[in-house]
XYZ file of C-alpha atoms in Angstrom:
735
model
C -58.708 165.547 -69.512
C -58.510 167.880 -72.401
C -58.044 170.692 -69.391
C -55.216 168.764 -68.351
C -53.507 167.951 -72.066
C -53.272 172.170 -72.656
C -52.690 173.052 -69.360
C -50.127 170.775 -70.247
C -48.772 172.609 -73.198
C -49.569 176.048 -71.613
C -47.053 175.000 -69.229
C -44.798 173.995 -71.715
C -44.338 176.835 -73.375
C -44.473 179.025 -70.800
C -40.769 176.984 -69.571
C -40.076 177.345 -73.334
C -40.303 173.129 -73.780
C -41.332 173.706 -77.220
C -41.277 169.905 -78.533
C -42.616 168.437 -75.416
C -45.742 171.082 -75.941
C -45.811 170.008 -79.739
C -45.562 166.500 -78.720
C -49.103 166.451 -75.975
C -50.347 169.078 -78.138
C -50.457 166.507 -80.945
C -51.950 164.259 -79.029
C -54.607 166.822 -77.468
C -55.487 167.286 -81.169
C -56.077 163.801 -81.708
C -57.956 163.154 -78.794
C -60.066 166.593 -78.863
C -60.028 167.572 -82.284
C -61.295 172.009 -82.951
C -60.249 174.099 -84.643
C -58.987 175.480 -81.341
C -56.656 173.085 -80.750
C -55.391 173.584 -83.776
C -54.102 176.923 -83.820
C -53.069 175.733 -80.003
C -49.953 173.076 -82.241
C -50.131 176.114 -84.506
C -48.784 178.052 -82.278
C -46.439 175.610 -80.086
C -44.737 175.650 -84.221
C -44.772 179.155 -84.932
C -42.704 178.438 -81.338
C -40.375 175.974 -82.230
C -39.679 178.259 -85.482
C -41.071 175.646 -87.858
C -43.670 178.046 -90.092
C -44.484 175.094 -92.477
C -46.039 172.782 -90.210
C -48.652 176.223 -88.852
C -49.208 177.240 -92.584
C -50.051 173.642 -93.332
C -52.594 172.662 -89.855
C -54.159 175.818 -90.491
C -54.607 176.312 -94.409
C -58.322 176.572 -94.896
C -59.135 177.298 -91.046
C -61.598 180.508 -90.662
C -62.202 181.368 -87.048
C -60.147 185.201 -86.743
C -56.866 183.453 -84.690
C -56.295 181.180 -87.072
C -56.025 183.130 -90.037
C -53.729 185.534 -88.071
C -51.693 182.050 -87.585
C -52.033 181.034 -90.950
C -50.734 185.024 -91.943
C -48.177 184.866 -89.727
C -46.923 181.418 -91.106
C -46.682 183.244 -94.743
C -44.766 185.811 -93.759
C -42.619 183.746 -92.265
C -42.020 181.545 -96.067
C -42.941 184.839 -97.774
C -45.685 184.622 -99.069
C -46.985 187.695 -98.652
C -50.084 187.149 -101.379
C -51.479 184.422 -99.288
C -51.059 186.326 -95.748
C -52.906 189.420 -97.326
C -55.844 186.865 -97.752
C -56.065 185.735 -95.180
C -55.544 188.829 -93.015
C -58.255 190.509 -95.347
C -61.640 187.979 -96.667
C -62.199 188.653 -100.212
C -65.882 187.251 -99.155
C -65.874 190.119 -96.620
C -64.472 193.819 -97.995
C -65.039 195.501 -94.425
C -65.132 192.542 -92.014
C -62.402 193.832 -89.199
C -59.098 192.456 -89.460
C -57.666 189.335 -86.932
C -56.465 190.640 -83.535
C -57.227 193.668 -84.064
C -53.548 196.057 -83.492
C -51.098 192.665 -84.394
C -53.369 192.799 -87.420
C -53.000 195.584 -88.255
C -49.313 195.319 -88.310
C -49.193 192.295 -89.707
C -51.030 194.116 -92.571
C -48.437 197.449 -92.820
C -45.674 194.464 -93.159
C -46.764 193.338 -96.325
C -47.918 196.171 -97.649
C -44.479 197.390 -96.845
C -43.458 194.559 -98.423
C -45.380 194.192 -101.703
C -44.509 198.379 -102.032
C -47.532 199.778 -101.340
C -46.598 203.023 -98.771
C -49.361 204.442 -98.246
C -51.983 201.377 -97.294
C -48.909 200.380 -94.691
C -48.256 203.437 -93.629
C -53.344 203.278 -92.466
C -52.141 199.975 -91.192
C -49.436 201.235 -88.605
C -51.543 203.784 -87.846
C -54.720 201.968 -87.047
C -52.475 199.260 -85.101
C -51.066 202.814 -82.815
C -54.439 203.701 -82.316
C -55.945 200.641 -81.149
C -53.504 199.608 -78.887
C -51.031 202.936 -78.404
C -48.019 201.007 -76.523
C -47.528 198.870 -80.472
C -43.763 201.161 -80.820
C -43.114 198.367 -83.958
C -46.069 200.355 -85.195
C -44.395 204.168 -84.758
C -41.308 202.529 -85.296
C -41.828 201.258 -88.743
C -43.885 205.057 -89.658
C -40.923 206.478 -88.904
C -38.342 204.413 -90.795
C -40.705 204.743 -93.733
C -40.603 209.110 -92.809
C -44.524 209.547 -92.599
C -44.536 209.201 -88.136
C -46.157 211.475 -87.279
C -44.664 213.915 -83.725
C -44.318 211.948 -80.884
C -45.961 214.855 -78.779
C -49.072 214.069 -81.119
C -49.682 209.865 -81.259
C -48.079 209.791 -77.867
C -51.163 212.331 -76.319
C -54.483 212.548 -74.361
C -56.500 210.060 -76.598
C -53.562 207.345 -76.407
C -53.918 207.493 -72.960
C -57.754 207.449 -72.409
C -57.206 204.392 -74.833
C -54.329 202.650 -72.391
C -56.765 203.792 -69.448
C -59.854 202.157 -71.240
C -57.728 199.204 -71.370
C -56.606 198.125 -68.075
C -59.878 199.401 -66.322
C -63.426 199.884 -67.839
C -62.418 196.404 -70.063
C -60.436 194.362 -67.217
C -57.684 192.795 -67.301
C -56.902 189.252 -65.808
C -54.273 189.071 -63.365
C -51.229 186.147 -63.819
C -52.319 184.188 -60.934
C -53.914 180.741 -61.412
C -54.745 181.035 -58.050
C -57.683 182.932 -58.370
C -61.082 182.012 -59.224
C -63.168 183.437 -62.649
C -65.599 184.930 -60.430
C -63.212 186.504 -58.320
C -61.727 188.255 -61.108
C -65.342 189.738 -62.335
C -65.749 191.206 -59.039
C -62.884 192.456 -58.584
C -62.982 194.237 -62.546
C -67.168 195.629 -61.280
C -64.852 197.518 -58.662
C -62.909 199.313 -61.287
C -65.283 201.149 -62.614
C -63.638 204.532 -64.476
C -66.838 206.595 -64.055
C -65.137 208.574 -61.440
C -62.148 209.568 -63.675
C -62.519 212.956 -65.219
C -61.102 213.393 -68.822
C -59.734 216.738 -67.702
C -57.691 214.834 -64.930
C -56.277 212.256 -67.373
C -54.817 215.079 -70.141
C -53.105 217.217 -67.273
C -51.566 214.365 -65.531
C -50.687 213.426 -69.556
C -49.224 216.823 -69.441
C -47.537 217.116 -66.112
C -45.266 213.859 -67.020
C -44.244 215.007 -69.550
C -42.631 218.981 -68.681
C -40.808 215.665 -65.501
C -39.469 213.669 -67.778
C -38.430 216.255 -70.495
C -36.824 219.039 -68.229
C -35.958 217.040 -64.397
C -32.937 216.345 -64.860
C -31.804 217.630 -61.312
C -34.943 216.215 -58.876
C -37.189 219.686 -60.152
C -39.463 220.234 -62.524
C -38.475 222.635 -65.845
C -41.150 224.358 -67.995
C -43.760 223.176 -69.967
C -41.481 225.711 -73.249
C -38.379 223.760 -72.860
C -40.367 220.194 -72.702
C -42.023 221.991 -75.578
C -39.021 222.850 -77.727
C -36.734 219.571 -76.246
C -39.466 217.553 -78.491
C -39.966 219.217 -81.072
C -36.441 218.992 -82.521
C -34.508 220.919 -79.693
C -33.031 223.878 -80.742
C -33.785 226.721 -83.155
C -30.516 228.354 -83.676
C -28.944 224.453 -85.230
C -28.780 224.998 -89.127
C -29.357 222.324 -91.242
C -26.078 222.114 -92.587
C -24.245 222.525 -89.799
C -22.593 219.327 -87.842
C -20.895 220.162 -85.162
C -17.282 219.789 -83.918
C -15.939 216.697 -82.637
C -13.445 219.080 -80.515
C -16.124 221.727 -79.639
C -18.508 219.580 -78.160
C -15.674 218.225 -75.004
C -14.692 221.718 -74.035
C -18.385 221.923 -73.231
C -18.831 222.222 -69.019
C -22.174 220.873 -68.645
C -22.538 217.574 -65.870
C -24.663 215.368 -67.292
C -28.755 214.907 -66.896
C -29.144 213.565 -63.632
C -32.596 210.814 -64.186
C -36.469 212.386 -63.209
C -37.711 210.993 -60.285
C -39.542 208.031 -60.775
C -42.908 207.953 -59.895
C -43.647 204.470 -58.853
C -40.341 202.998 -58.660
C -41.995 200.474 -57.144
C -45.233 200.565 -58.100
C -46.609 197.879 -60.202
C -45.458 196.780 -63.968
C -47.887 197.396 -66.104
C -47.353 195.465 -68.802
C -47.327 192.674 -66.877
C -50.509 193.275 -66.996
C -53.294 192.282 -69.977
C -50.885 189.597 -70.950
C -54.371 187.228 -71.384
C -56.569 190.063 -72.148
C -59.004 189.306 -75.206
C -58.930 192.672 -75.680
C -55.943 194.103 -75.719
C -54.081 192.494 -79.256
C -50.383 191.973 -78.734
C -47.646 190.969 -81.316
C -46.637 187.820 -81.831
C -42.900 188.128 -81.217
C -42.892 185.372 -84.322
C -43.151 188.413 -86.466
C -39.380 190.084 -87.257
C -39.959 193.326 -88.433
C -37.235 194.102 -90.710
C -34.233 195.642 -89.701
C -33.034 199.583 -89.897
C -31.070 200.308 -92.929
C -27.957 203.335 -91.766
C -25.526 205.075 -92.624
C -22.400 203.362 -94.890
C -20.442 207.077 -96.234
C -17.320 205.724 -95.723
C -17.974 203.191 -98.455
C -16.383 205.818 -101.114
C -15.059 205.253 -103.971
C -12.888 207.722 -105.735
C -13.696 208.829 -108.549
C -10.907 208.336 -110.786
C -8.292 208.462 -108.832
C -8.566 212.566 -108.175
C -8.481 212.709 -104.943
C -8.203 210.864 -101.399
C -7.475 207.355 -103.487
C -6.404 205.780 -100.395
C -10.081 205.034 -99.108
C -12.645 207.118 -100.503
C -13.076 210.739 -98.649
C -14.937 210.096 -95.371
C -11.890 207.040 -93.587
C -11.099 207.327 -90.347
C -9.566 210.835 -91.160
C -11.220 212.847 -89.591
C -8.397 215.953 -89.210
C -8.308 216.286 -85.187
C -5.230 217.861 -85.151
C -6.826 221.214 -86.675
C -10.312 220.151 -85.051
C -9.816 222.916 -82.026
C -9.542 225.561 -84.281
C -12.514 225.720 -85.284
C -14.582 225.370 -82.255
C -15.610 228.646 -82.025
C -17.533 227.838 -85.339
C -19.541 224.513 -83.772
C -23.261 225.154 -83.138
C -24.554 224.889 -79.714
C -28.488 224.293 -78.563
C -29.575 226.656 -77.087
C -33.300 225.959 -73.985
C -36.108 227.653 -74.215
C -34.929 229.895 -71.315
C -31.621 230.987 -73.394
C -29.200 228.558 -71.399
C -25.976 227.238 -72.958
C -27.401 223.430 -73.218
C -24.507 222.456 -76.032
C -24.024 219.416 -74.534
C -24.028 216.513 -71.776
C -21.571 215.409 -71.768
C -18.295 216.009 -69.632
C -14.502 214.914 -69.630
C -11.685 214.637 -72.516
C -14.421 212.489 -74.975
C -18.208 213.618 -74.648
C -18.539 210.107 -73.756
C -16.629 209.502 -70.986
C -19.074 210.685 -69.321
C -21.875 208.871 -70.298
C -19.487 205.472 -68.862
C -20.108 207.048 -65.618
C -23.725 207.917 -65.396
C -23.409 203.800 -65.751
C -22.444 203.910 -61.690
C -22.998 206.371 -60.820
C -25.034 206.551 -57.849
C -26.579 209.079 -56.403
C -26.516 209.541 -52.602
C -28.853 211.361 -50.669
C -31.413 212.595 -53.331
C -32.558 208.582 -54.116
C -33.196 208.127 -50.940
C -35.386 211.066 -50.085
C -37.344 210.479 -54.009
C -37.500 206.647 -51.843
C -39.549 208.010 -49.103
C -41.584 210.676 -50.805
C -42.900 208.074 -53.349
C -43.457 205.639 -50.255
C -46.049 208.793 -48.715
C -47.727 209.068 -52.156
C -47.955 205.064 -52.181
C -49.744 205.369 -48.946
C -52.419 208.007 -50.026
C -52.478 206.581 -53.047
C -53.864 202.589 -52.162
C -56.525 204.699 -49.556
C -58.073 206.811 -53.113
C -60.465 205.305 -55.781
C -61.412 202.236 -56.885
C -58.782 198.965 -56.059
C -57.747 196.147 -57.710
C -55.312 193.420 -55.571
C -53.101 192.531 -59.755
C -50.503 189.878 -59.280
C -50.355 191.659 -55.339
C -49.926 195.015 -55.288
C -53.200 196.976 -55.760
C -54.295 198.370 -59.274
C -56.193 201.581 -58.353
C -58.029 204.182 -60.997
C -54.895 207.209 -59.752
C -52.280 204.795 -60.112
C -53.352 203.612 -63.504
C -54.217 207.728 -64.453
C -50.132 208.278 -63.496
C -48.852 205.207 -64.632
C -50.353 205.457 -68.598
C -48.709 209.286 -68.075
C -45.921 208.233 -67.419
C -45.468 205.265 -70.429
C -46.799 207.822 -72.368
C -44.081 210.591 -71.588
C -41.104 207.741 -71.817
C -42.326 207.159 -75.204
C -42.822 210.772 -76.510
C -39.011 211.274 -75.719
C -38.204 208.079 -77.797
C -40.763 208.002 -80.958
C -39.581 212.279 -81.181
C -35.827 211.450 -80.571
C -36.096 207.392 -83.039
C -38.014 209.845 -85.692
C -35.792 213.428 -85.585
C -33.152 210.017 -86.750
C -34.935 208.147 -89.887
C -34.932 212.329 -90.453
C -31.572 212.800 -90.310
C -31.700 215.465 -88.115
C -29.413 213.782 -85.835
C -27.737 216.164 -83.388
C -31.425 216.467 -82.713
C -31.896 213.330 -81.712
C -29.000 213.314 -79.885
C -30.831 215.997 -77.827
C -33.855 214.615 -77.712
C -32.350 211.297 -76.359
C -30.002 213.369 -73.337
C -33.271 213.944 -72.191
C -34.143 210.430 -71.566
C -33.921 209.145 -67.735
C -30.377 207.664 -65.909
C -31.898 204.217 -66.325
C -33.342 204.021 -70.143
C -30.348 205.682 -71.582
C -27.441 203.959 -70.570
C -29.555 200.404 -72.052
C -28.208 199.387 -74.696
C -31.068 199.961 -76.868
C -30.588 203.130 -76.900
C -26.691 204.237 -76.924
C -27.027 201.748 -80.052
C -28.869 204.682 -81.452
C -26.916 207.179 -79.629
C -23.878 205.076 -81.806
C -25.832 205.427 -84.979
C -26.624 209.649 -85.199
C -22.654 209.634 -84.711
C -22.656 207.393 -87.520
C -24.168 209.927 -89.459
C -22.786 213.160 -88.480
C -19.687 210.836 -89.546
C -17.970 211.524 -86.031
C -16.851 207.701 -85.961
C -14.461 207.898 -82.299
C -17.563 209.409 -80.956
C -19.848 206.999 -82.968
C -17.016 203.850 -81.245
C -17.151 204.825 -78.282
C -21.329 204.709 -77.885
C -21.344 202.041 -79.309
C -18.205 200.136 -77.015
C -20.481 201.188 -74.092
C -23.519 199.739 -75.384
C -21.668 195.977 -76.041
C -20.374 196.357 -72.363
C -24.283 196.955 -71.107
C -25.936 194.107 -72.863
C -23.166 191.963 -74.397
C -25.428 189.565 -75.679
C -27.477 192.105 -78.067
C -26.950 192.773 -82.108
C -28.631 196.365 -82.039
C -26.864 197.941 -84.393
C -22.935 196.018 -84.696
C -23.823 196.086 -88.436
C -23.105 199.583 -88.239
C -20.421 199.724 -85.147
C -18.340 197.057 -87.629
C -18.820 200.025 -90.380
C -17.239 202.729 -87.689
C -14.404 199.837 -86.915
C -14.070 200.224 -90.630
C -13.456 203.217 -91.665
C -11.978 204.119 -88.402
C -8.659 201.259 -89.623
C -9.402 199.219 -86.327
C -8.382 196.148 -87.733
C -7.534 194.064 -84.522
C -10.834 196.315 -83.076
C -13.118 194.483 -85.953
C -11.296 191.319 -86.384
C -12.253 190.736 -82.244
C -15.750 192.045 -82.735
C -16.391 189.555 -86.085
C -15.611 186.702 -83.913
C -17.035 187.511 -80.190
C -20.823 188.322 -82.545
C -20.522 184.686 -84.922
C -19.782 183.219 -81.141
C -23.022 185.552 -80.044
C -25.144 184.089 -82.701
C -24.151 182.192 -86.032
C -27.741 183.193 -87.513
C -27.577 187.039 -87.253
C -26.839 188.219 -90.581
C -24.982 191.417 -88.387
C -22.111 188.601 -87.422
C -21.945 188.915 -90.560
C -21.624 191.786 -91.787
C -19.212 192.195 -89.605
C -17.314 190.014 -90.762
C -17.340 191.082 -94.101
C -16.338 194.195 -93.013
C -13.795 192.444 -91.749
C -12.430 190.874 -95.368
C -12.830 194.914 -97.223
C -10.320 196.322 -94.831
C -7.690 194.243 -95.711
C -9.125 194.582 -99.098
C -9.962 190.849 -99.889
C -13.072 191.884 -101.268
C -14.147 188.708 -102.853
C -14.051 187.205 -99.245
C -16.256 190.080 -98.128
C -19.084 189.661 -100.089
C -19.154 185.471 -99.599
C -19.802 187.034 -96.201
C -22.045 190.026 -96.973
C -24.506 187.518 -99.998
C -24.383 185.536 -96.357
C -25.657 187.867 -94.985
C -28.538 188.176 -97.595
C -29.231 184.343 -96.978
C -29.702 185.094 -93.436
C -31.695 187.588 -93.764
C -33.059 188.748 -97.106
C -34.953 191.747 -96.049
C -31.516 193.092 -94.797
C -31.950 195.348 -96.855
C -27.801 196.918 -95.376
C -26.871 194.042 -96.460
C -27.655 193.964 -99.861
C -26.205 197.856 -99.673
C -22.406 195.557 -98.733
C -23.039 193.308 -101.456
C -23.016 196.441 -103.888
C -20.425 198.220 -103.152
C -17.805 194.815 -103.032
C -19.128 194.168 -106.863
C -17.754 197.698 -107.579
C -14.854 197.569 -105.890
C -14.163 193.783 -107.480
C -15.203 196.541 -110.682
C -18.399 194.340 -111.055
C -20.425 197.695 -112.117
C -23.625 195.160 -113.161
C -23.776 192.918 -110.025
C -23.232 196.475 -108.000
C -26.089 198.243 -109.876
C -28.711 194.735 -109.333
C -28.336 194.486 -105.507
C -28.111 198.863 -105.013
C -31.784 198.370 -106.848
C -32.509 195.524 -104.330
C -32.070 197.192 -101.318
C -33.796 200.438 -102.877
C -36.976 197.311 -103.892
C -36.991 196.308 -99.481
C -37.095 199.910 -98.130
C -37.316 202.470 -101.155
C -35.774 205.556 -98.548
C -31.953 203.463 -98.162
C -30.645 206.367 -99.184
C -27.086 204.476 -99.530
C -28.216 202.037 -102.141
C -29.228 205.618 -103.979
C -25.735 207.078 -103.352
C -24.114 204.145 -104.529
C -25.856 204.399 -107.925
C -25.482 207.180 -107.931
C -21.040 206.835 -107.948
C -21.136 203.392 -109.725
C -23.340 206.374 -113.037
C -20.479 208.232 -112.061
C -17.449 206.234 -112.385
C -19.500 205.367 -115.956
C -20.132 209.062 -116.858
C -23.065 208.548 -117.258
C -23.724 212.286 -114.924
C -27.461 212.215 -115.588
C -28.450 208.914 -114.396
C -25.785 210.009 -111.205
C -27.441 213.947 -110.984
C -30.447 211.352 -110.477
C -29.460 209.105 -108.056
C -27.224 211.561 -105.985
C -30.288 213.682 -106.302
C -32.797 211.076 -104.585
C -30.124 210.112 -102.064
C -30.511 214.143 -100.735
C -33.511 214.651 -100.877
C -33.940 211.509 -98.315
C -31.454 212.697 -96.305
C -30.862 216.433 -96.383
C -27.895 216.852 -93.952
C -25.192 215.285 -95.734
C -22.209 216.154 -96.981
C -20.540 213.727 -99.216
C -24.006 213.296 -101.015
C -24.022 217.566 -102.192
C -20.432 217.186 -102.320
C -21.134 214.107 -105.585
C -24.031 215.570 -107.239
C -22.153 219.146 -107.188
C -19.274 216.530 -108.949
C -22.354 215.301 -111.383
C -23.677 219.085 -111.632
C -20.025 219.917 -113.020
C -19.720 216.716 -115.174
C -23.197 217.912 -116.349
C -21.076 221.925 -117.446
C -23.194 223.262 -115.063
C -20.206 224.234 -112.678
C -22.357 227.718 -110.932
C -25.505 225.005 -109.344
C -23.143 222.944 -108.948
C -20.838 225.780 -107.268
C -24.204 226.465 -104.960
C -24.101 223.005 -103.875
C -20.053 222.439 -103.089
C -21.020 225.327 -100.509
C -23.940 224.156 -98.644
C -21.723 220.291 -98.349
C -19.199 222.648 -97.656
C -21.136 224.745 -94.496
C -22.537 220.823 -93.191
C -20.143 220.019 -92.766
C -17.018 222.381 -92.242
C -14.107 218.948 -91.524
C -15.164 217.298 -94.916
C -12.177 217.905 -97.708
C -13.940 216.722 -100.293
C -16.279 219.683 -101.133
C -13.732 222.370 -100.168
C -11.551 220.032 -102.966
C -13.863 220.030 -106.093
C -14.967 223.638 -104.364
C -11.978 224.601 -106.317
C -11.716 222.702 -108.851
C -14.927 224.337 -110.081
C -13.685 227.415 -109.817
C -10.754 226.686 -111.401
C -12.612 225.341 -115.050
C -14.388 229.209 -114.613
C -11.185 230.219 -115.005
C -11.567 231.663 -111.855
C -8.254 230.838 -110.576
C -6.782 233.711 -107.740
C -10.068 231.898 -106.215
C -9.291 228.211 -106.658
C -5.917 229.235 -105.056
C -7.422 230.782 -101.800
C -9.142 227.573 -101.336
C -6.799 225.121 -102.087
C -3.872 227.577 -99.750
C -7.248 227.430 -96.919
C -7.865 223.032 -97.391
C -4.073 222.427 -96.923
C -4.280 223.103 -93.654
C -7.316 221.096 -93.121
C -4.967 218.336 -95.333
C -1.387 219.004 -95.148
C -0.929 214.891 -96.736
C -3.217 215.273 -99.173
C -1.587 214.642 -102.638
C -4.303 215.574 -104.880
C -5.186 219.546 -102.827
C -0.745 219.707 -104.693
C -1.503 218.460 -107.308
C -4.589 220.977 -108.373
C -2.390 223.809 -106.457
C 0.094 223.223 -109.721
C -1.896 223.028 -112.423
C -3.128 225.655 -110.917
C -0.121 227.330 -111.000
C 1.392 226.417 -114.746
C -1.715 227.727 -116.377
C -0.463 230.925 -114.538
C 2.241 230.605 -116.319
C 4.313 230.510 -113.404
C 7.014 227.296 -114.141
C 8.768 227.224 -111.011
C 5.175 227.522 -108.170
C 4.226 223.957 -110.411
C 6.847 221.640 -109.584
C 7.471 222.201 -106.347
C 3.918 221.782 -105.848
C 3.627 219.287 -108.257
C 7.053 217.766 -106.588
C 4.915 218.201 -102.926
C 2.458 216.281 -104.496
C 4.682 212.806 -105.496
C 6.137 213.369 -101.912
C 3.322 212.355 -100.163
C 2.539 208.978 -102.292
C 0.023 208.812 -104.356
C -1.518 205.487 -105.767
C 0.286 204.479 -108.560
C -2.303 206.096 -111.339
C -1.939 209.486 -109.673
C 1.934 209.161 -109.571
C 1.765 208.843 -113.396
C -0.671 211.572 -114.103
C 1.420 214.367 -112.235
C 4.627 212.841 -113.697
C 3.089 213.696 -117.152
C 2.026 216.888 -116.108
C 5.504 217.661 -114.913
C 6.276 216.626 -118.698
C 4.609 219.723 -120.685
C 5.228 221.768 -117.629
C 6.399 224.309 -120.711
C 3.715 222.822 -122.884
C 0.917 225.382 -122.929
C -2.318 223.982 -121.433
C -3.902 224.938 -125.724
C -1.733 223.130 -127.067
C -1.534 220.856 -124.601
C -5.138 219.955 -124.953
C -4.760 219.885 -128.811
C -2.421 216.895 -128.467
C-alpha cells in the first residue's frame, strides 16, 4: 500500500495536480509515518506555494534532505536566520551542507541578503565547483561583481566533474520499466577508465573554438575565440559609446549559426533528474531579480538644464548622428579584419528579426549528413548505456560536455561583461552565440538591457520587442522595457505593454513597474508610486522597484521617503548603482554637496562607463569649488558618450566660472549643433555675452531662449537677466 501511495503522489506531482498530491500524501503519512514521507508531503506543499505548511511539517527534523526543504521554506518566508541554522548545523561546524550544490547555492543567497558578501561568494563558488552546470550560481557571482572569467569557470576541471557525474557515478534513466538490476549492469559498462584527461581537455578546447569562431560552418583561429571571450576588441575605448547610426552603416551580415555536433543526440539535461549524486536547485528558490540602469530617470538641477524631463529622455539627436559616424569605435577581431556590427539594414536589430525566420538551405543538409556519419561512428566507440531510447557512450558524453561548456563560456562571459557594464563587449560576445540560442527570449532581453545601458533606446526597444514576439509569456526584462518606452515617450506602446503584462501575470512585480512607468509618463506621480509600491509588496527583494519608488517620491518633493526607498534598494543590492545615483541627486538638490559627491562616486565606482553619472559627479565637484577636477571628469563624460549634451553644457558652465569665456563660447557653439532646441544653451550664451558687455548679442540669445518655450522657472530667470542686461555683473552680485 505504501508503494502505491508514493507512486500516486509522485504521479500527481508530475501532472501538476498538487491538491490531489497533498491529499494522497497525507494518507501516506497517516498510514506510514516516517520522516521520508514527511519530506514528500512538505515537497507537495512547496510545489503548491504553501511554504508555511512545509515549515511546520519539517520543524525539528534532522535528516539532510529534511533540513534542506525546511531551509527552503524558511527562505521563502524570509526567516533567513532559521534557514541558515537548518543548513549549517551548529553542533557539527564542519558538517557537509545538505544537498550539495543546491544547499551551497541557497546558503549563498542567505548570506547575500544578510549583507555578508564574502561568505556569499564562497558558497556560490562551492556550488559551482560541485555542479558546474549550476548557472544560477554564476549569475549571482556576476551580480556581485565577483565572477571569474567564464573560461576559467567552465574549464577542463568542470568537464571532468560533469563527465564523472554522468558516467562514473552512473545516471538513472527516466524509464520506470527498467529494473534496478538492468540499471546496475548498464552503469557497470560505463567505466571512465578508457577516457584520458588529455582527450577531455582537447575536446573542450576545440569545442570552445567552434562555438566562438564558427560563423559560417568553418572554425576560426583560437586567437579570435580567446579574444572574444576576454572582453572583445582591445581597440574599444572604456569610455566610447558607439553611435547608433554608425553601426547601422556596416555591411556585415549577421553570423550564421554554428554547426551542431550532435543535433539528434541525447538531451543531457534530462539525465540525472533522480540522481542522488548530482544535486539540482529546487525550483521554489527564487533568485533575486536583477537591477538595471534607470539613467533616464534623471531630474533637473534647479531648472538649469533640459527642464522638461531630464537629460536622457527620448532625444538621441539622431539628425546629427550621421556627422559623427566616423567617431564610432569598431571592434576588430584577432585577424585584424573589421567586425563592427553583426547587423544589416536600417536597424541593427532588423537583421536579427530576419535571423529568426531565415532557413539556411544547403548547409543544414550537409551538416545533417555529416552528423549522421558521426553518429554511426560514435555508436561503435567506447562503452554504451541505453538511456531514454538513445545510446550514451563515453565519446558522446565527452562531446556533449564540451559542447555544453563551450556554450556556457559564451553565455557566462557575455553576462559577466554586462554586469560589469562593459555592454558593447557583452554585445560582441552575445553575437557569437549559435543562431538558435541567440534568438531566444532570454538572450534578446539581455541584448535589450545592454543597449539600454548604452542609452541607445531605439535599439533597446527593438531588441525587447523581438524578445516579446519570441516569448510573449516571459516577463524577463519587461520592467526595463517599460522604462525604455518611458524614455522614448511612447505612451501608447507603454500602455499596451502594461495591459499585456497585467493580463499575463498580475502577481509579477514587472507588470506593476510597467503600469507605474505608464502613469509616471503622464505626470501622475501619486498613482505611479502606488503601482511601484504594489511591485514592492509582491517582491520585497526587487531592488529596481524600490528605486522607482524613490524616483516618484523625489518627483513629489518627498525627499525623506525617497532617501529611505533608495537605501532599501541598496540593502538588497549594494551594486544597484541607480540607487546610489538617486541619493546623489537628492543631496545635490538639497545642496548637500559633500554627500552628493560621495554617492555619485559610489555609483561611478560600480559603473565607470556611464556618461550621465560622470556628468553629475562633475557638477557636485564644481559646487564644491573643485573646478579643475570637475573639468577633468566632464572631459571623460564627453568621451564616454559624445551624444550626451549634459557634460558639454556643464563644461561650458565650469569654464565660465573660471573666467575662460571664449573657450566657454566655443563649447556652446559646438553644443548648439547637437541640441539646437535647448533653451538653456542660449540662456548661458546670453549670460556670457553680458559678462563681455556685448549687450546686443546677449539680448539676441536671451530672446532665442525664450522663443524655445522653456519652463516657467527658466522663463522667470531669463526675463530677470534681460531686465538687468545693462547692470554690470559686479553691481548685480552685490544686489
